[in-house]
Coordinates of C-alpha atoms in Angstrom, one line a residue:
M1 CA 32.1 -28.6 -9.2
Q2 CA 29.9 -25.8 -10.4
D3 CA 29.2 -22.5 -8.8
Y4 CA 25.6 -21.3 -8.2
V5 CA 24.5 -17.9 -7.0
F6 CA 21.2 -17.3 -5.1
K7 CA 19.6 -14.1 -3.9
Y8 CA 19.6 -13.5 -0.1
G9 CA 18.2 -10.3 1.4
K10 CA 19.9 -7.5 -0.7
E11 CA 22.9 -9.7 -1.4
K12 CA 23.8 -12.9 -3.2
L13 CA 25.2 -16.1 -1.8
K14 CA 27.5 -18.4 -3.8
F15 CA 27.8 -22.1 -3.3
S16 CA 29.3 -25.1 -5.2
L17 CA 27.8 -28.4 -6.2
D18 CA 28.7 -31.4 -8.3
P19 CA 26.4 -30.7 -11.3
S20 CA 25.8 -34.4 -11.9
L21 CA 23.7 -34.4 -8.6
V22 CA 21.5 -31.6 -9.9
A23 CA 18.3 -33.1 -11.3
G24 CA 16.7 -29.8 -12.2
E25 CA 16.5 -26.1 -11.7
L26 CA 12.9 -24.8 -11.5
K27 CA 12.3 -21.4 -13.1
I28 CA 9.3 -19.5 -14.2
K29 CA 8.7 -19.7 -18.0
D30 CA 9.4 -16.9 -20.3
C31 CA 6.2 -15.3 -21.4
P32 CA 6.0 -12.2 -23.7
V33 CA 5.2 -9.0 -21.9
L34 CA 2.2 -6.9 -23.2
S35 CA 3.7 -4.1 -25.3
D36 CA 0.6 -1.9 -24.7
P37 CA -1.1 -2.8 -21.4
E38 CA -3.6 0.0 -21.7
A39 CA -4.8 -1.2 -25.1
A40 CA -5.0 -4.8 -23.8
I41 CA -7.1 -3.6 -20.9
R42 CA -9.5 -1.8 -23.2
Q43 CA -9.6 -4.9 -25.5
A44 CA -10.5 -7.2 -22.5
L45 CA -13.3 -4.8 -21.4
A46 CA -14.7 -4.7 -24.9
H47 CA -14.5 -8.5 -25.4
P48 CA -15.1 -10.0 -21.9
I49 CA -15.2 -13.7 -21.0
G50 CA -18.7 -15.1 -20.1
S51 CA -20.2 -11.6 -19.8
K52 CA -21.6 -8.7 -21.7
P53 CA -19.2 -5.7 -22.1
L54 CA -19.1 -3.5 -19.0
R55 CA -20.6 -0.6 -20.8
E56 CA -23.7 -2.7 -21.5
I57 CA -24.1 -3.8 -17.8
V58 CA -24.2 -0.4 -16.1
K59 CA -26.7 2.4 -16.7
P60 CA -26.8 6.1 -16.0
G61 CA -28.1 6.8 -12.5
E62 CA -26.6 3.6 -11.0
T63 CA -23.7 3.5 -8.5
V64 CA -20.5 1.5 -8.9
V65 CA -18.0 0.3 -6.3
F66 CA -14.5 -1.0 -7.4
I67 CA -12.8 -3.5 -5.1
V68 CA -9.0 -2.9 -5.3
N69 CA -6.0 -4.7 -3.9
D70 CA -4.0 -3.4 -1.0
P71 CA -0.2 -2.9 -1.3
T72 CA 0.6 -6.5 -0.2
R73 CA -0.8 -7.8 -3.5
V74 CA 0.6 -6.0 -6.4
A75 CA -1.8 -5.6 -9.3
N76 CA -0.7 -2.4 -11.0
S77 CA -4.1 -0.9 -10.1
H78 CA -2.8 2.6 -11.0
V79 CA -2.7 1.4 -14.7
F80 CA -6.2 0.0 -15.1
M81 CA -8.2 2.1 -12.7
P82 CA -8.1 5.3 -14.8
I83 CA -9.3 3.2 -17.8
L84 CA -12.2 1.7 -15.7
L85 CA -13.3 5.1 -14.5
D86 CA -13.3 6.4 -18.1
E87 CA -15.2 3.4 -19.2
M88 CA -17.9 4.2 -16.6
N89 CA -18.0 7.8 -17.7
A90 CA -18.6 6.7 -21.2
A91 CA -21.5 4.5 -20.0
G92 CA -23.1 7.6 -18.3
I93 CA -21.8 7.1 -14.8
P94 CA -20.2 10.3 -13.3
D95 CA -17.3 10.1 -10.9
K96 CA -19.5 11.1 -8.0
D97 CA -21.5 7.8 -8.4
M98 CA -18.3 5.7 -8.1
A99 CA -16.2 4.7 -5.1
I100 CA -13.2 2.5 -4.4
I101 CA -12.9 0.1 -1.4
F102 CA -9.6 -1.7 -0.7
A103 CA -9.7 -5.5 -0.2
L104 CA -7.9 -5.6 3.1
G105 CA -9.3 -8.8 4.5
T106 CA -7.7 -8.9 7.9
H107 CA -4.7 -6.7 6.9
R108 CA -4.0 -3.4 8.6
L109 CA -5.8 -0.3 7.4
M110 CA -4.2 1.7 4.6
T111 CA -3.1 5.3 5.1
D112 CA -4.3 8.0 2.7
E113 CA -0.9 8.1 1.1
E114 CA -0.9 4.4 0.5
M115 CA -4.4 4.7 -1.2
V116 CA -3.1 7.4 -3.5
Q117 CA 0.0 5.4 -4.3
E118 CA -2.1 2.3 -5.1
V119 CA -4.5 3.9 -7.7
G120 CA -2.5 7.0 -8.7
E121 CA -3.1 10.7 -8.0
A122 CA -5.5 11.3 -10.9
V123 CA -7.9 8.5 -9.7
A124 CA -7.6 9.5 -6.1
K125 CA -8.8 13.0 -7.0
R126 CA -11.8 11.7 -8.9
V127 CA -13.5 9.2 -6.5
K128 CA -13.8 8.5 -2.8
M129 CA -11.7 5.7 -1.4
H130 CA -12.4 3.6 1.7
N131 CA -10.8 0.9 3.8
S132 CA -12.7 -2.3 4.7
D133 CA -12.1 -2.8 8.5
A134 CA -12.9 -6.5 9.1
K135 CA -13.1 -6.0 12.9
D136 CA -15.6 -3.1 12.8
S137 CA -18.9 -4.9 12.8
S138 CA -20.9 -1.7 12.1
Q139 CA -19.4 -1.8 8.5
F140 CA -21.0 -5.0 7.5
T141 CA -24.3 -6.5 6.4
Y142 CA -25.3 -10.2 7.0
F143 CA -26.4 -12.4 4.1
G144 CA -26.7 -15.8 5.6
E145 CA -24.6 -18.9 6.1
T146 CA -22.9 -21.1 3.5
S147 CA -23.5 -24.9 3.4
R148 CA -20.1 -25.2 5.2
G149 CA -21.3 -22.9 8.1
T150 CA -19.5 -19.7 7.1
P151 CA -21.5 -16.6 8.2
V152 CA -21.4 -14.2 5.2
W153 CA -20.9 -10.5 6.1
F154 CA -20.0 -8.0 3.4
N155 CA -19.0 -4.4 3.7
N156 CA -21.9 -2.0 3.5
L157 CA -20.2 -0.1 0.7
V158 CA -20.4 -3.0 -1.7
V159 CA -23.9 -3.9 -0.4
Q160 CA -25.3 -0.5 -1.1
A161 CA -23.8 -0.1 -4.6
D162 CA -25.8 -1.1 -7.7
H163 CA -22.7 -2.7 -9.2
I164 CA -19.6 -4.3 -7.8
I165 CA -16.5 -4.5 -10.0
C166 CA -13.7 -6.8 -8.6
T167 CA -10.2 -6.1 -9.6
G168 CA -6.8 -7.6 -8.7
S169 CA -4.1 -9.9 -9.8
I170 CA -4.0 -13.7 -10.1
V171 CA -1.3 -15.7 -8.3
H172 CA -1.0 -19.1 -6.7
H173 CA -2.3 -19.2 -3.1
F174 CA -1.0 -21.7 -0.6
F175 CA -4.4 -22.9 0.6
A176 CA -7.1 -21.1 -1.5
G177 CA -5.6 -22.5 -4.8
F178 CA -5.3 -19.1 -6.5
G179 CA -5.6 -15.5 -5.6
G180 CA -7.8 -13.1 -7.6
G181 CA -11.4 -13.6 -8.6
R182 CA -13.8 -14.1 -5.7
K183 CA -11.1 -13.3 -3.2
A184 CA -11.7 -9.6 -3.8
M185 CA -14.9 -10.0 -1.9
L186 CA -14.2 -13.0 0.4
P187 CA -11.9 -12.4 2.2
G188 CA -11.3 -8.9 0.7
V189 CA -14.3 -7.0 1.9
S190 CA -15.7 -9.5 4.4
A191 CA -16.0 -9.3 8.2
Y192 CA -13.5 -11.0 10.5
E193 CA -15.7 -13.9 11.5
T194 CA -16.5 -14.6 7.8
I195 CA -12.7 -14.8 7.1
R196 CA -11.9 -16.8 10.2
K197 CA -14.5 -19.5 9.5
N198 CA -13.6 -19.7 5.8
H199 CA -9.8 -19.9 6.5
S200 CA -10.4 -22.5 9.3
M201 CA -10.8 -25.1 6.4
I202 CA -7.0 -24.9 5.9
F203 CA -6.8 -28.4 7.6
D204 CA -8.7 -30.0 4.7
P205 CA -6.3 -32.1 2.6
N206 CA -7.8 -30.5 -0.6
A207 CA -7.0 -26.9 0.6
L208 CA -3.9 -26.8 -1.6
I209 CA -1.8 -24.4 -3.7
G210 CA -2.9 -24.4 -7.3
K211 CA -6.1 -26.4 -6.6
L212 CA -9.6 -25.0 -7.0
E213 CA -11.8 -28.1 -7.9
G214 CA -12.6 -29.8 -4.7
N215 CA -10.9 -27.2 -2.5
P216 CA -13.4 -26.4 0.3
I217 CA -12.0 -22.9 0.9
Y218 CA -12.5 -21.9 -2.8
H219 CA -16.0 -23.4 -3.0
D220 CA -17.0 -21.8 0.3
Q221 CA -15.8 -18.4 -1.0
V222 CA -17.7 -18.7 -4.2
E223 CA -20.9 -19.8 -2.4
G224 CA -20.6 -16.8 -0.1
V225 CA -19.9 -14.4 -3.0
E226 CA -22.9 -15.8 -4.9
M227 CA -25.1 -14.3 -2.2
H228 CA -24.2 -10.8 -3.5
R229 CA -22.7 -11.4 -6.9
P230 CA -20.3 -8.9 -8.5
S231 CA -21.3 -7.5 -11.9
F232 CA -17.8 -7.7 -13.5
L233 CA -14.2 -8.7 -12.9
L234 CA -10.9 -7.4 -14.2
N235 CA -7.9 -9.4 -13.2
V236 CA -4.3 -9.2 -14.4
V237 CA -1.4 -11.6 -14.5
L238 CA 2.1 -10.1 -13.9
N239 CA 5.6 -11.4 -14.2
E240 CA 8.4 -11.2 -11.6
K241 CA 9.2 -7.7 -12.6
K242 CA 5.5 -6.7 -12.2
E243 CA 5.1 -6.3 -16.0
F244 CA 1.7 -7.2 -17.6
L245 CA 1.5 -10.6 -19.2
A246 CA -2.3 -10.7 -19.7
V247 CA -5.6 -9.2 -18.8
F248 CA -8.8 -11.2 -18.0
A249 CA -12.2 -9.5 -17.8
G250 CA -15.8 -10.6 -17.6
D251 CA -17.7 -13.0 -15.4
Y252 CA -15.9 -13.2 -12.0
I253 CA -15.7 -17.0 -12.1
Q254 CA -15.1 -17.7 -15.8
A255 CA -12.6 -15.0 -16.5
H256 CA -10.7 -15.9 -13.3
L257 CA -10.5 -19.5 -14.3
E258 CA -9.0 -18.6 -17.6
G259 CA -6.4 -16.5 -15.9
C260 CA -5.5 -19.3 -13.5
K261 CA -4.6 -21.5 -16.5
L262 CA -2.0 -18.9 -17.6
V263 CA -0.6 -18.6 -14.1
D264 CA -0.1 -22.3 -13.9
E265 CA 1.6 -22.3 -17.3
V266 CA 4.0 -19.5 -16.4
Y267 CA 4.7 -20.3 -12.7
G268 CA 4.1 -24.0 -12.6
A269 CA 7.2 -26.3 -13.0
E270 CA 7.0 -30.0 -13.6
L271 CA 9.2 -32.5 -11.8
E272 CA 9.7 -36.2 -12.7
E273 CA 9.9 -37.1 -9.0
P274 CA 10.5 -35.5 -5.6
A275 CA 14.1 -34.6 -4.7
D276 CA 16.2 -35.8 -1.8
L277 CA 17.5 -32.2 -1.3
V278 CA 15.8 -29.0 -2.4
I279 CA 17.9 -25.8 -2.3
A280 CA 15.5 -22.8 -2.4
T281 CA 15.8 -19.1 -2.1
C282 CA 12.8 -16.8 -1.7
G283 CA 14.4 -14.5 -4.3
G284 CA 15.9 -11.9 -1.9
F285 CA 14.4 -8.8 -0.3
P286 CA 11.5 -8.2 0.2
K287 CA 10.4 -11.8 -0.4
D288 CA 12.5 -13.0 2.5
I289 CA 11.9 -10.0 4.8
N290 CA 10.3 -12.3 7.4
V291 CA 9.1 -15.9 8.0
Y292 CA 5.5 -14.8 7.2
Q293 CA 6.7 -14.0 3.6
M294 CA 9.2 -16.9 3.4
Q295 CA 6.4 -19.4 3.9
K296 CA 5.4 -19.1 0.2
T297 CA 8.9 -20.5 -0.7
M298 CA 8.6 -23.2 2.0
D299 CA 5.3 -24.4 0.5
N300 CA 6.8 -24.6 -3.0
A301 CA 9.9 -26.4 -1.8
W302 CA 7.7 -28.8 0.3
V303 CA 6.0 -30.0 -2.9
A304 CA 9.4 -30.7 -4.5
V305 CA 11.1 -32.6 -1.7
R306 CA 10.5 -36.3 -0.8
D307 CA 9.3 -37.6 2.5
G308 CA 12.3 -37.6 4.9
G309 CA 14.3 -35.3 2.6
V310 CA 15.9 -32.0 3.3
V311 CA 15.2 -28.4 2.2
I312 CA 18.0 -25.8 2.5
L313 CA 16.2 -22.5 2.6
L314 CA 17.9 -19.1 2.0
G315 CA 15.8 -16.5 3.7
E316 CA 17.4 -13.5 5.5
C317 CA 14.3 -12.7 7.7
I318 CA 15.8 -9.4 8.7
E319 CA 12.4 -8.6 10.4
G320 CA 12.1 -11.9 12.2
T321 CA 8.8 -13.7 11.9
G322 CA 6.5 -10.8 10.9
S323 CA 3.8 -12.0 13.3
A324 CA 3.7 -11.8 17.1
T325 CA 0.8 -14.3 17.2
Y326 CA 2.7 -16.8 15.2
E327 CA 5.7 -16.4 17.5
D328 CA 3.5 -16.8 20.6
W329 CA 2.0 -20.0 19.4
M330 CA 5.4 -21.4 18.5
R331 CA 6.7 -20.7 22.0
E332 CA 3.6 -22.0 23.6
Y333 CA 2.9 -25.3 21.7
Q334 CA 6.3 -26.2 20.3
T335 CA 5.5 -29.3 18.1
P336 CA 3.7 -29.5 14.8
D337 CA 1.1 -31.9 16.1
R338 CA 0.4 -29.8 19.2
I339 CA 0.1 -26.6 17.1
A340 CA -2.3 -28.3 14.7
E341 CA -4.4 -29.6 17.6
M342 CA -4.6 -26.1 19.2
V343 CA -5.2 -24.2 16.0
K344 CA -8.1 -26.6 15.1
A345 CA -9.6 -26.1 18.6
N346 CA -9.2 -22.3 18.5
F347 CA -8.7 -21.1 15.0
Q348 CA -7.2 -17.5 14.8
I349 CA -5.8 -15.5 11.9
G350 CA -2.0 -15.4 12.6
A351 CA -2.1 -18.6 14.5
H352 CA -2.9 -20.4 11.3
K353 CA 0.5 -19.4 10.0
A354 CA 2.1 -21.4 12.8
Y355 CA 0.2 -24.4 11.5
A356 CA 0.9 -23.6 7.9
V357 CA 4.7 -23.5 8.5
T358 CA 5.1 -26.4 11.0
R359 CA 2.9 -28.9 9.0
L360 CA 5.6 -28.6 6.3
M361 CA 8.3 -29.7 8.7
K362 CA 6.6 -33.1 9.3
K363 CA 7.7 -34.1 5.7
A364 CA 11.2 -32.8 5.6
E365 CA 14.0 -31.1 7.6
F366 CA 14.2 -27.3 6.9
I367 CA 17.8 -26.1 7.2
L368 CA 17.7 -22.3 7.3
V369 CA 20.4 -19.8 6.4
S370 CA 19.1 -16.5 7.9
A371 CA 19.9 -13.4 9.9
M372 CA 17.9 -14.8 12.9
E373 CA 19.6 -15.9 16.1
P374 CA 20.2 -19.7 15.9
E375 CA 18.3 -20.3 19.2
F376 CA 15.3 -18.3 17.9
A377 CA 15.4 -20.2 14.6
K378 CA 15.4 -23.5 16.6
M379 CA 12.4 -22.3 18.6
L380 CA 10.6 -21.9 15.2
L381 CA 11.6 -25.6 14.5
F382 CA 14.2 -24.7 11.8
T383 CA 17.7 -26.2 11.8
P384 CA 19.9 -23.1 11.7
A385 CA 23.0 -22.9 9.6
K386 CA 25.5 -20.0 9.6
D387 CA 26.2 -20.2 5.9
M388 CA 25.7 -22.3 2.8
E389 CA 28.8 -24.4 3.5
E390 CA 27.5 -25.5 6.8
A391 CA 24.0 -26.0 5.4
L392 CA 25.3 -28.3 2.7
A393 CA 27.5 -30.2 5.1
M394 CA 24.4 -30.9 7.3
A395 CA 22.3 -32.0 4.3
F396 CA 25.0 -34.4 3.0
A397 CA 25.6 -35.8 6.4
K398 CA 21.9 -36.8 6.6
L399 CA 21.4 -37.8 3.0
G400 CA 24.7 -39.3 2.0
P401 CA 27.2 -38.3 -0.7
K402 CA 24.9 -38.5 -3.8
P403 CA 21.5 -36.9 -3.0
R404 CA 19.2 -36.0 -5.9
I405 CA 19.1 -32.2 -5.9
V406 CA 16.6 -29.7 -7.2
L407 CA 17.4 -26.0 -7.2
M408 CA 14.7 -23.3 -6.8
P409 CA 16.3 -19.9 -7.5
Q410 CA 12.8 -18.3 -7.7
G411 CA 11.3 -20.2 -4.8
S412 CA 8.5 -17.9 -3.9
L413 CA 7.2 -17.9 -7.5
T414 CA 7.7 -21.4 -9.0
V415 CA 5.1 -24.0 -8.0
P416 CA 6.3 -27.5 -8.6
R417 CA 4.0 -30.3 -9.9
I418 CA 5.2 -33.9 -9.7
R419 CA 4.4 -35.5 -13.0
V420 CA 1.8 -38.3 -12.7
K421 CA 3.2 -41.5 -14.2

């Protein structure tokens, strides 16, 4: 037997397995960290992908708005924003002609302190900063409807500026393929109804993690953004420690696609075939703070497990589900099919999470080691286990003595791909 140690909340859990049963351990690939991120940012701005350099795009007398991530999506904005402001100054744009708007989508509004923390004190003193409140219709201008029926409303601040510069980080996204790129605008600075309609395409079988081509959510977002095209993009790729791996700048579509290739290289993990049993941890706190965050790991484990298999999930969920709407829908509708039916009939942000989680449970059993009460975990359709010993006993009882096991010690980050034979 061999011992394995996985992160759980702020602790670590140890368990033992026969190593001959372990077919693979999925980890993110080592990628050199940028030794001088500031220099790399300047280099990317001077040699953009599919675009003229930023200094050649803007002109004195014009106004510029930067779209910046909120705290839920780490981008190290405090590193690149001072450089972007200086770049604008060099092009003849004074600080008073620039502003920052935070790409909140449907997230809660940021406090003044959070805004300062996100971009750094120096930047906060130089330019005005704004929230985009998706539910305040007075903040938005209508541009028309996409071919898929999404009404496109963008925040007035980006509508009134001469130039929009999108910033952010590129990561895998469980139904939009990848974050970053066009997502700064849609959903970032879009109205609630725009976001609701776009996200309602989650039921399409092509709305998948790591998939852009053929993904209706991605194509709908791009179609909407093309109605009021940003002038430039700066996206970064970070590692697990939030260190810079690469910087991509230029055309908001082309530069983003190049960044997605690197994200797939670093965070993608190939498997010969799906496993009977996947043992996955979110990676500890705060990745397993609640079910809402844990879902990223569930999605990745779902790809790695076979139909009728088992996933053992280590997620403390010290704050429970993280969404009252999600909880309400689970209590009310109780089965994956009923939840899917009701979410389709009345799509709501929050309720879509109930669908996103329970659809995974149709493929495999999810045994959960968490801090949640067992009855509460059962209500959420997990099979609760008090510890790893009990979880493994349950899994082996179902699968037999020699299941093919895949381990995911960085479950929220590694995105499995089954190798096509």
